[in-house]
PDB file of C-alpha atoms and ligand atoms in Angstrom:
ATOM      1  CA  UNK L 159      -0.996  15.685  -4.613  1.00  0.00           C
ATOM      2  CA  UNK L 160      -0.912  12.355  -2.610  1.00  0.00           C
ATOM      3  CA  UNK L 161       1.254   9.329  -1.823  1.00  0.00           C
ATOM      4  CA  UNK L 162       0.436   5.881  -3.357  1.00  0.00           C
ATOM      5  CA  UNK L 163       1.120   2.278  -2.683  1.00  0.00           C
ATOM      6  CA  UNK L 164       2.385   0.403  -5.652  1.00  0.00           C
ATOM      7  CA  UNK L 165       2.812  -3.329  -6.360  1.00  0.00           C
ATOM      8  CA  UNK L 166       5.988  -3.718  -4.313  1.00  0.00           C
ATOM      9  CA  UNK L 167       3.662  -4.011  -1.452  1.00  0.00           C
ATOM     10  CA  UNK L 168       1.855  -7.240  -2.926  1.00  0.00           C
ATOM     11  CA  UNK L 169       2.385 -10.420  -0.832  1.00  0.00           C
ATOM     12  CA  UNK L 170       4.242  -8.395   1.843  1.00  0.00           C
ATOM     13  CA  UNK L 171       1.970  -6.117   3.819  1.00  0.00           C
ATOM     14  CA  UNK L 172       4.750  -5.284   6.311  1.00  0.00           C
ATOM     15  CA  UNK L 173       2.211  -2.569   7.693  1.00  0.00           C
ATOM     16  CA  UNK L 174       4.960  -0.253   9.141  1.00  0.00           C
ATOM     17  CA  UNK L 175       3.120   2.449   7.106  1.00  0.00           C
ATOM     18  CA  UNK L 176      -0.131   2.336   9.191  1.00  0.00           C
ATOM     19  CA  UNK L 177       1.671   3.101  12.513  1.00  0.00           C
ATOM     20  CA  UNK L 178       3.094   6.501  11.405  1.00  0.00           C
ATOM     21  CA  UNK L 179       0.259   7.733   9.228  1.00  0.00           C
ATOM     22  CA  UNK L 180      -1.472  10.551  11.060  1.00  0.00           C
ATOM     23  CA  UNK L 181      -4.720  10.563   9.400  1.00  0.00           C
ATOM     24  CA  UNK L 182      -5.293   6.797   9.320  1.00  0.00           C
ATOM     25  CA  UNK L 183      -5.682   6.679   5.344  1.00  0.00           C
ATOM     26  CA  UNK L 184      -4.478   3.260   4.749  1.00  0.00           C
ATOM     27  CA  UNK L 185      -6.928   0.514   3.358  1.00  0.00           C
ATOM     28  CA  UNK L 186      -6.354  -2.987   3.364  1.00  0.00           C
ATOM     29  CA  UNK L 187      -6.696  -5.675   0.587  1.00  0.00           C
ATOM     30  CA  UNK L 188      -5.979  -9.519   0.968  1.00  0.00           C
ATOM     31  CA  UNK L 189      -2.557  -9.173  -0.139  1.00  0.00           C
ATOM     32  CA  UNK L 190      -1.843  -5.286  -0.433  1.00  0.00           C
ATOM     33  CA  UNK L 191      -2.594  -1.863   1.040  1.00  0.00           C
ATOM     34  CA  UNK L 192      -3.563   1.189  -0.682  1.00  0.00           C
ATOM     35  CA  UNK L 193      -3.710   4.987   0.306  1.00  0.00           C
ATOM     36  CA  UNK L 194      -6.991   7.072  -0.010  1.00  0.00           C
ATOM     37  CA  UNK L 195      -5.535   9.952  -2.207  1.00  0.00           C
ATOM     38  CA  UNK L 196      -8.507  12.173  -1.051  1.00  0.00           C
ATOM     39  CA  UNK L 197      -7.440  11.605   2.618  1.00  0.00           C
ATOM     40  CA  UNK L 198      -3.737  11.580   2.553  1.00  0.00           C
ATOM     41  CA  UNK L 199      -2.256  14.794   3.610  1.00  0.00           C
ATOM     42  CA  UNK L 200       1.105  14.471   1.909  1.00  0.00           C
ATOM     43  CA  UNK L 201       3.331  14.539   5.027  1.00  0.00           C
ATOM     44  CA  UNK L 202       5.554  11.931   3.499  1.00  0.00           C
ATOM     45  CA  UNK L 203       6.318   9.985   6.856  1.00  0.00           C
ATOM     46  CA  UNK L 204       5.048   6.577   5.638  1.00  0.00           C
ATOM     47  CA  UNK L 205       7.437   6.859   2.547  1.00  0.00           C
ATOM     48  CA  UNK L 206      10.835   5.754   4.351  1.00  0.00           C
ATOM     49  CA  UNK L 207       9.125   3.261   6.616  1.00  0.00           C
ATOM     50  CA  UNK L 208       8.234   0.764   3.860  1.00  0.00           C
ATOM     51  CA  UNK L 209      10.832  -2.050   3.743  1.00  0.00           C
ATOM     52  CA  UNK L 210      10.135  -2.716  -0.268  1.00  0.00           C
ATOM     53  CA  UNK L 211      10.023   0.938  -0.910  1.00  0.00           C
ATOM     54  CA  UNK L 212       6.364   0.565  -2.029  1.00  0.00           C
ATOM     55  CA  UNK L 213       5.001   3.995  -1.123  1.00  0.00           C
ATOM     56  CA  UNK L 214       5.989   7.004  -3.472  1.00  0.00           C
ATOM     57  CA  UNK L 215       4.648  10.657  -4.218  1.00  0.00           C
ATOM     58  CA  UNK L 216       2.217  10.836  -7.196  1.00  0.00           C
ATOM     59  CA  UNK L 217       4.697  13.069  -8.745  1.00  0.00           C
ATOM     60  CA  UNK L 218       7.001  10.068  -9.709  1.00  0.00           C
ATOM     61  CA  UNK L 219       6.703   9.073 -13.461  1.00  0.00           C
ATOM     62  CA  UNK L 220       3.852   6.470 -14.029  1.00  0.00           C
ATOM     63  CA  UNK L 221       2.190   7.161 -10.906  1.00  0.00           C
ATOM     64  CA  UNK L 222      -1.394   8.310 -12.456  1.00  0.00           C
ATOM     65  CA  UNK L 223      -2.340   4.868 -12.877  1.00  0.00           C
ATOM     66  CA  UNK L 224      -1.624   3.942  -9.150  1.00  0.00           C
ATOM     67  CA  UNK L 225      -3.279   6.824  -7.966  1.00  0.00           C
ATOM     68  CA  UNK L 226      -6.478   5.749  -9.600  1.00  0.00           C
ATOM     69  CA  UNK L 227      -6.295   2.148  -8.372  1.00  0.00           C
ATOM     70  CA  UNK L 228      -5.566   3.234  -4.901  1.00  0.00           C
ATOM     71  CA  UNK L 229      -8.629   5.477  -4.793  1.00  0.00           C
ATOM     72  CA  UNK L 230     -10.798   2.747  -6.259  1.00  0.00           C
ATOM     73  CA  UNK L 231      -9.853   0.115  -3.956  1.00  0.00           C
ATOM     74  CA  UNK L 232      -9.672   2.503  -0.704  1.00  0.00           C
ATOM     75  CA  UNK L 233     -13.335   2.897  -1.521  1.00  0.00           C
ATOM     76  CA  UNK L 234     -14.234  -0.604  -1.153  1.00  0.00           C
ATOM     77  CA  UNK L 235     -11.382  -1.974   1.207  1.00  0.00           C
ATOM     78  CA  UNK L 236     -11.472  -1.779   4.891  1.00  0.00           C
ATOM     79  CA  UNK L 237      -9.633   0.861   6.799  1.00  0.00           C
ATOM     80  CA  UNK L 238      -6.364  -0.399   8.696  1.00  0.00           C
ATOM     81  CA  UNK L 239      -4.746   1.656  11.608  1.00  0.00           C
ATOM     82  CA  UNK L 240      -2.885  -0.984  13.486  1.00  0.00           C
ATOM     83  CA  UNK L 241       0.479  -2.751  12.481  1.00  0.00           C
ATOM     84  CA  UNK L 242      -0.101  -6.526  11.703  1.00  0.00           C
ATOM     85  CA  UNK L 243       2.632  -9.170  11.119  1.00  0.00           C
ATOM     86  CA  UNK L 244       3.789  -9.069   7.484  1.00  0.00           C
ATOM     87  CA  UNK L 245       2.499 -11.970   5.334  1.00  0.00           C
ATOM     88  CA  UNK L 246       4.321 -15.147   5.742  1.00  0.00           C
ATOM     89  CA  UNK L 247       6.361 -14.927   2.561  1.00  0.00           C
ATOM     90  CA  UNK L 248       6.956 -11.135   3.015  1.00  0.00           C
ATOM     91  CA  UNK L 249      10.861 -11.421   3.125  1.00  0.00           C
ATOM     92  CA  UNK L 250      11.001 -13.979   0.158  1.00  0.00           C
ATOM     93  CA  UNK L 251       8.602 -11.936  -2.143  1.00  0.00           C
ATOM     94  CA  UNK L 252       9.961  -8.513  -1.098  1.00  0.00           C
ATOM     95  CA  UNK L 253      12.213  -8.075  -4.217  1.00  0.00           C
ATOM     96  CA  UNK L 254      10.297 -10.129  -6.824  1.00  0.00           C
ATOM     97  CA  UNK L 255       9.295  -8.156  -9.998  1.00  0.00           C
ATOM     98  CA  UNK L 256       5.848  -7.959 -11.746  1.00  0.00           C
ATOM     99  CA  UNK L 257       4.007  -8.693  -8.465  1.00  0.00           C
ATOM    100  CA  UNK L 258       0.932  -7.227  -9.925  1.00  0.00           C
ATOM    101  CA  UNK L 259       0.608  -9.334 -12.709  1.00  0.00           C
ATOM    102  CA  UNK L 260       1.519 -12.608 -10.802  1.00  0.00           C
ATOM    103  CA  UNK L 261      -0.786 -11.875  -7.422  1.00  0.00           C
ATOM    104  CA  UNK L 262      -2.903  -8.891  -7.623  1.00  0.00           C
ATOM    105  CA  UNK L 263      -6.477  -9.535  -6.171  1.00  0.00           C
ATOM    106  CA  UNK L 264      -9.357  -7.297  -5.513  1.00  0.00           C
ATOM    107  CA  UNK L 265     -10.315  -9.218  -2.510  1.00  0.00           C
ATOM    108  CA  UNK L 266     -10.783  -7.233   0.564  1.00  0.00           C
ATOM    109  CA  UNK L 267      -8.551  -7.803   3.798  1.00  0.00           C
ATOM    110  CA  UNK L 268      -9.881  -7.745   7.195  1.00  0.00           C
ATOM    111  CA  UNK L 269      -8.879  -4.411   8.315  1.00  0.00           C
ATOM    112  CA  UNK L 270      -8.636  -3.549  12.140  1.00  0.00           C
TER     113      UNK L 270
HETATM  114 FE1  LIG T 537      -0.453   9.023   5.867  1.00  0.00          FE
HETATM  115 FE2  LIG T 537       1.282  10.926   5.280  1.00  0.00          FE
HETATM  116 FE3  LIG T 537       1.793   8.483   4.288  1.00  0.00          FE
HETATM  117 FE4  LIG T 537      -0.193  10.149   3.154  1.00  0.00          FE
HETATM  118  S1  LIG T 537       2.105  10.649   3.219  1.00  0.00           S
HETATM  119  S2  LIG T 537      -0.502   8.034   3.597  1.00  0.00           S
HETATM  120  S3  LIG T 537      -0.968  11.072   5.204  1.00  0.00           S
HETATM  121  S4  LIG T 537       1.695   8.914   6.295  1.00  0.00           S
HETATM  122 FE1  LIG T 538       2.780  -2.359   2.267  1.00  0.00          FE
HETATM  123 FE2  LIG T 538       5.169  -1.100   2.857  1.00  0.00          FE
HETATM  124 FE3  LIG T 538       2.839  -0.488   4.027  1.00  0.00          FE
HETATM  125  S1  LIG T 538       4.901  -3.181   2.194  1.00  0.00           S
HETATM  126  S2  LIG T 538       1.687  -2.490   4.025  1.00  0.00           S
HETATM  127  S3  LIG T 538       3.145  -0.140   1.758  1.00  0.00           S
HETATM  128  S4  LIG T 538       4.954  -0.645   4.800  1.00  0.00           S
END
Protein backbone atom coordinates (compact mmCIF):
# COMPACT_ATOMS: atom_id res chain seq x y z
CA UNK A 1 0.00 0.00 0.00
CA UNK A 2 1.01 3.60 -0.54
CA UNK A 3 -0.43 7.07 -0.50
CA UNK A 4 -0.69 9.08 -3.73
CA UNK A 5 -1.02 12.72 -4.78
CA UNK A 6 -3.80 13.43 -7.26
CA UNK A 7 -4.66 16.39 -9.51
CA UNK A 8 -5.96 18.52 -6.64
CA UNK A 9 -2.31 19.42 -5.99
CA UNK A 10 -1.87 20.89 -9.47
CA UNK A 11 -1.29 24.69 -9.49
CA UNK A 12 -1.26 24.71 -5.66
CA UNK A 13 1.83 22.98 -4.23
CA UNK A 14 1.15 24.00 -0.65
CA UNK A 15 3.98 21.62 0.38
CA UNK A 16 2.70 21.15 3.94
CA UNK A 17 3.01 17.46 3.11
CA UNK A 18 6.79 17.45 2.69
CA UNK A 19 7.32 18.89 6.17
CA UNK A 20 5.77 15.90 7.88
CA UNK A 21 6.93 12.96 5.74
CA UNK A 22 9.36 10.87 7.81
CA UNK A 23 11.01 9.26 4.77
CA UNK A 24 11.20 12.28 2.40
CA UNK A 25 9.42 10.51 -0.44
CA UNK A 26 7.89 13.55 -2.17
CA UNK A 27 9.11 14.61 -5.63
CA UNK A 28 8.51 17.96 -7.29
CA UNK A 29 7.15 18.78 -10.72
CA UNK A 30 6.69 22.27 -12.11
CA UNK A 31 3.14 22.55 -10.74
CA UNK A 32 2.51 19.33 -8.76
CA UNK A 33 4.12 16.97 -6.26
CA UNK A 34 4.04 13.17 -6.28
CA UNK A 35 4.85 10.41 -3.79
CA UNK A 36 7.22 7.57 -4.65
CA UNK A 37 5.06 4.49 -3.98
CA UNK A 38 8.08 2.27 -3.30
CA UNK A 39 9.40 4.65 -0.63
CA UNK A 40 6.16 5.61 1.15
CA UNK A 41 5.76 3.70 4.42
CA UNK A 42 1.99 4.31 4.67
CA UNK A 43 2.21 6.31 7.86
CA UNK A 44 -0.65 8.55 6.72
CA UNK A 45 0.54 11.71 8.46
CA UNK A 46 0.63 13.75 5.24
CA UNK A 47 -3.01 13.13 4.30
CA UNK A 48 -4.66 15.59 6.73
CA UNK A 49 -1.97 18.23 6.13
CA UNK A 50 -2.93 18.92 2.50
CA UNK A 51 -5.36 21.87 2.19
CA UNK A 52 -7.05 20.72 -1.08
CA UNK A 53 -7.08 17.07 0.10
CA UNK A 54 -4.92 15.88 -2.79
CA UNK A 55 -3.37 13.01 -0.82
CA UNK A 56 -5.22 9.71 -0.60
CA UNK A 57 -4.43 6.06 0.18
CA UNK A 58 -4.26 3.76 -2.82
CA UNK A 59 -7.23 1.85 -1.45
CA UNK A 60 -9.51 4.66 -2.67
CA UNK A 61 -11.56 3.87 -5.81
CA UNK A 62 -9.77 5.02 -8.94
CA UNK A 63 -6.37 5.29 -7.29
CA UNK A 64 -4.60 2.76 -9.56
CA UNK A 65 -3.86 5.26 -12.31
CA UNK A 66 -2.53 7.74 -9.76
CA UNK A 67 -0.17 5.13 -8.29
CA UNK A 68 1.29 4.54 -11.76
CA UNK A 69 1.66 8.23 -12.49
CA UNK A 70 3.16 8.99 -9.06
CA UNK A 71 5.72 6.22 -9.53
CA UNK A 72 6.64 7.24 -13.06
CA UNK A 73 7.11 10.90 -12.18
CA UNK A 74 8.87 10.27 -8.85
CA UNK A 75 11.60 8.54 -10.83
CA UNK A 76 12.27 11.60 -13.01
CA UNK A 77 11.41 14.58 -10.78
CA UNK A 78 13.76 15.91 -8.03
CA UNK A 79 13.25 15.11 -4.36
CA UNK A 80 11.73 17.83 -2.18
CA UNK A 81 12.17 17.78 1.59
CA UNK A 82 11.47 21.33 2.71
CA UNK A 83 8.35 23.45 2.61
CA UNK A 84 8.11 26.09 -0.14
CA UNK A 85 5.72 28.99 -0.58
CA UNK A 86 2.55 27.77 -2.33
CA UNK A 87 2.13 28.65 -6.00
CA UNK A 88 0.91 32.23 -6.53
CA UNK A 89 -2.62 31.21 -7.54
CA UNK A 90 -2.91 28.35 -5.05
CA UNK A 91 -5.91 29.64 -3.14
CA UNK A 92 -7.75 30.61 -6.34
CA UNK A 93 -7.08 27.24 -8.00
CA UNK A 94 -7.61 25.12 -4.91
CA UNK A 95 -11.19 24.05 -5.62
CA UNK A 96 -11.02 24.09 -9.42
CA UNK A 97 -12.11 20.86 -11.14
CA UNK A 98 -10.33 18.91 -13.91
CA UNK A 99 -6.95 20.45 -13.24
CA UNK A 100 -5.14 17.51 -14.83
CA UNK A 101 -6.72 18.18 -18.21
CA UNK A 102 -6.21 21.92 -17.89
CA UNK A 103 -2.71 22.23 -16.45
CA UNK A 104 -0.78 18.96 -16.11
CA UNK A 105 2.82 19.14 -17.25
CA UNK A 106 5.62 16.60 -17.03
CA UNK A 107 8.14 19.39 -16.53
CA UNK A 108 10.29 18.94 -13.43
CA UNK A 109 10.36 21.33 -10.50
CA UNK A 110 13.49 22.69 -8.88
CA UNK A 111 13.58 20.37 -5.87
CA UNK A 112 15.47 21.38 -2.74
FE1 LIG B 1 5.37 10.18 3.59
FE2 LIG B 1 3.80 8.90 5.33
FE3 LIG B 1 2.72 10.45 3.45
FE4 LIG B 1 3.85 8.15 2.78
S1 LIG B 1 2.01 8.39 4.03
S2 LIG B 1 4.11 10.10 1.73
S3 LIG B 1 5.55 8.03 4.24
S4 LIG B 1 4.04 11.12 5.14
FE1 LIG C 1 0.31 19.33 -3.05
FE2 LIG C 1 -1.13 19.13 -0.91
FE3 LIG C 1 1.41 18.64 -0.76
S1 LIG C 1 -1.33 20.70 -2.46
S2 LIG C 1 2.26 19.96 -2.31
S3 LIG C 1 -0.05 17.48 -1.94
S4 LIG C 1 0.20 19.71 0.76
